Coordinates of C-alpha atoms and ligand atoms in Angstrom, one line a residue:
M1 CA 56.4 -16.2 -0.3
D2 CA 53.6 -17.2 2.1
C3 CA 51.6 -14.0 2.0
L4 CA 48.2 -14.5 0.3
F5 CA 48.0 -10.9 -1.0
C6 CA 51.6 -10.9 -2.3
R7 CA 50.5 -14.0 -4.2
I8 CA 47.6 -12.1 -5.7
V9 CA 50.0 -9.3 -6.7
S10 CA 52.3 -11.7 -8.4
G11 CA 49.4 -13.3 -10.2
E12 CA 50.0 -16.7 -8.6
I13 CA 46.5 -16.6 -7.1
P14 CA 43.7 -15.2 -9.2
A15 CA 41.5 -12.3 -8.1
T16 CA 38.8 -10.2 -9.7
L17 CA 40.7 -7.0 -10.3
V18 CA 38.8 -3.7 -10.4
R19 CA 41.7 -1.3 -10.6
E20 CA 45.5 -1.3 -10.8
T21 CA 48.0 1.5 -10.4
D22 CA 51.8 1.4 -10.3
T23 CA 51.7 0.9 -6.6
T24 CA 48.3 -0.4 -5.6
L25 CA 45.8 -3.1 -6.6
A26 CA 42.0 -3.2 -6.0
F27 CA 40.1 -6.5 -6.2
R28 CA 36.7 -7.9 -5.1
D29 CA 36.6 -9.6 -1.7
I30 CA 36.1 -13.3 -2.1
T31 CA 33.5 -13.3 0.7
P32 CA 31.7 -10.0 0.3
K33 CA 30.2 -8.5 3.5
A34 CA 28.1 -5.9 1.5
A35 CA 26.6 -5.5 -1.9
S36 CA 29.9 -3.9 -3.0
H37 CA 33.1 -5.0 -1.1
I38 CA 36.5 -4.3 -2.6
L39 CA 40.0 -4.6 -1.1
V40 CA 42.7 -2.1 -1.9
I41 CA 46.3 -3.2 -1.2
T42 CA 49.8 -2.0 -1.8
K43 CA 51.8 -4.0 -4.3
E44 CA 54.7 -3.9 -1.9
H45 CA 54.2 -5.9 1.3
Y46 CA 53.4 -4.0 4.5
A47 CA 51.9 -5.8 7.5
D48 CA 49.2 -3.2 8.3
V49 CA 48.2 0.4 7.8
A50 CA 50.1 1.6 10.9
T51 CA 53.3 0.1 9.5
L52 CA 52.6 1.5 6.0
A53 CA 51.7 5.0 7.1
Q54 CA 54.9 5.4 9.2
A55 CA 57.1 3.9 6.5
D56 CA 55.7 5.6 3.5
A57 CA 53.0 8.2 4.0
K58 CA 52.8 8.9 0.2
L59 CA 52.0 5.3 -0.5
A60 CA 49.4 5.3 2.3
G61 CA 47.8 8.2 0.5
E62 CA 47.8 6.3 -2.8
V63 CA 45.9 3.5 -1.1
L64 CA 43.2 6.1 -0.1
E65 CA 43.2 7.6 -3.5
T66 CA 42.6 4.2 -5.1
A67 CA 39.9 3.5 -2.5
A68 CA 38.2 6.8 -3.4
I69 CA 38.4 6.2 -7.2
V70 CA 37.0 2.6 -6.8
A71 CA 34.1 3.9 -4.6
E72 CA 33.3 6.4 -7.4
H73 CA 33.5 3.8 -10.1
E74 CA 31.3 1.4 -8.1
G75 CA 28.7 4.2 -7.7
L76 CA 29.0 4.3 -3.9
V77 CA 29.7 8.0 -3.3
A78 CA 26.2 9.5 -3.5
D79 CA 24.7 7.1 -0.8
G80 CA 27.9 6.8 1.2
F81 CA 30.4 4.0 1.9
R82 CA 32.8 2.8 4.6
V83 CA 36.6 2.3 4.4
I84 CA 38.0 -0.1 7.1
F85 CA 41.6 -1.0 7.9
N86 CA 41.5 -3.9 10.4
T87 CA 44.8 -3.8 12.2
G88 CA 46.0 -6.5 14.5
E89 CA 44.4 -9.1 16.7
Y90 CA 41.6 -7.1 18.4
A91 CA 40.4 -5.9 15.0
G92 CA 40.3 -9.4 13.7
Q93 CA 42.9 -8.8 10.9
E94 CA 43.2 -12.1 9.1
V95 CA 45.6 -11.2 6.3
S96 CA 48.9 -9.5 7.4
H97 CA 49.2 -7.5 4.2
V98 CA 47.8 -3.9 4.5
H99 CA 44.3 -3.7 2.9
A100 CA 41.5 -1.2 2.9
H101 CA 38.0 -2.7 2.8
V102 CA 35.7 -0.5 0.7
L103 CA 32.1 -1.3 1.5
G104 CA 28.9 0.1 0.2
G105 CA 26.0 -0.4 -2.1
E106 CA 23.5 -0.8 0.7
P107 CA 23.0 0.5 4.3
L108 CA 25.9 -0.8 6.3
G109 CA 24.4 -0.8 9.8
P110 CA 26.3 0.3 12.9
M111 CA 30.0 0.7 12.8
L112 CA 30.6 -2.1 15.3
A113 CA 28.7 -5.3 15.8
K114 CA 28.5 -5.0 19.6
Ligands
AMP201 P1 40.8 -8.9 7.3 O1 40.0 -9.8 8.2 O2 40.6 -7.4 7.5 O3 42.3 -9.3 7.3 O4 40.3 -9.1 5.8 C1 40.8 -10.1 5.0 C2 39.8 -10.2 3.8 O5 40.4 -10.9 2.8 C3 38.5 -10.9 4.2 O6 37.3 -10.1 4.0 C4 38.4 -12.1 3.2 O7 37.1 -12.4 2.7 C5 39.3 -11.6 2.1 N1 40.0 -12.7 1.3 C6 40.6 -13.8 1.8 N2 41.1 -14.5 0.7 C7 40.8 -13.8 -0.4 C8 41.1 -14.0 -1.8 N3 41.8 -15.1 -2.2 N4 40.6 -13.1 -2.7 C9 39.9 -12.0 -2.2 N5 39.7 -11.8 -0.9 C10 40.1 -12.6 0.0
ZN202 ZN1 52.1 -9.5 1.3

């Protein structure tokens, strides 16, 4: 198993978990890009959000549900937050296991760097 996030799911690599459901896991990003930066993944391996959404729309919805609950627990809802799914090379996806970035806790700036 050479997938980093599958290794986090199996417990082989430690992570700071913030929420776990039957099908999803939420943990803190190891290099936070905002005051609050959490990753939400499926326990089952899917390469990216496009693959997941077309294979299992219910599970894709569960990722969003976990992202929303995490945002609420982190206190991000009142001021706003961002959910990002980097998908493929142009988006700079580094880990080929679907993950939602939940970002907030401070103003996040423009949507894109350019
Ligand atoms: P992406 O570029 O969208 O594929 O995002 C991958 C994210 O995974 C980056 O924000 C990394 O900081 C994060 N990351 C990499 N390794 C770990 C790890 N062991 N635990 C938590 N987050 C990680
Ligand atoms: Zn995986």
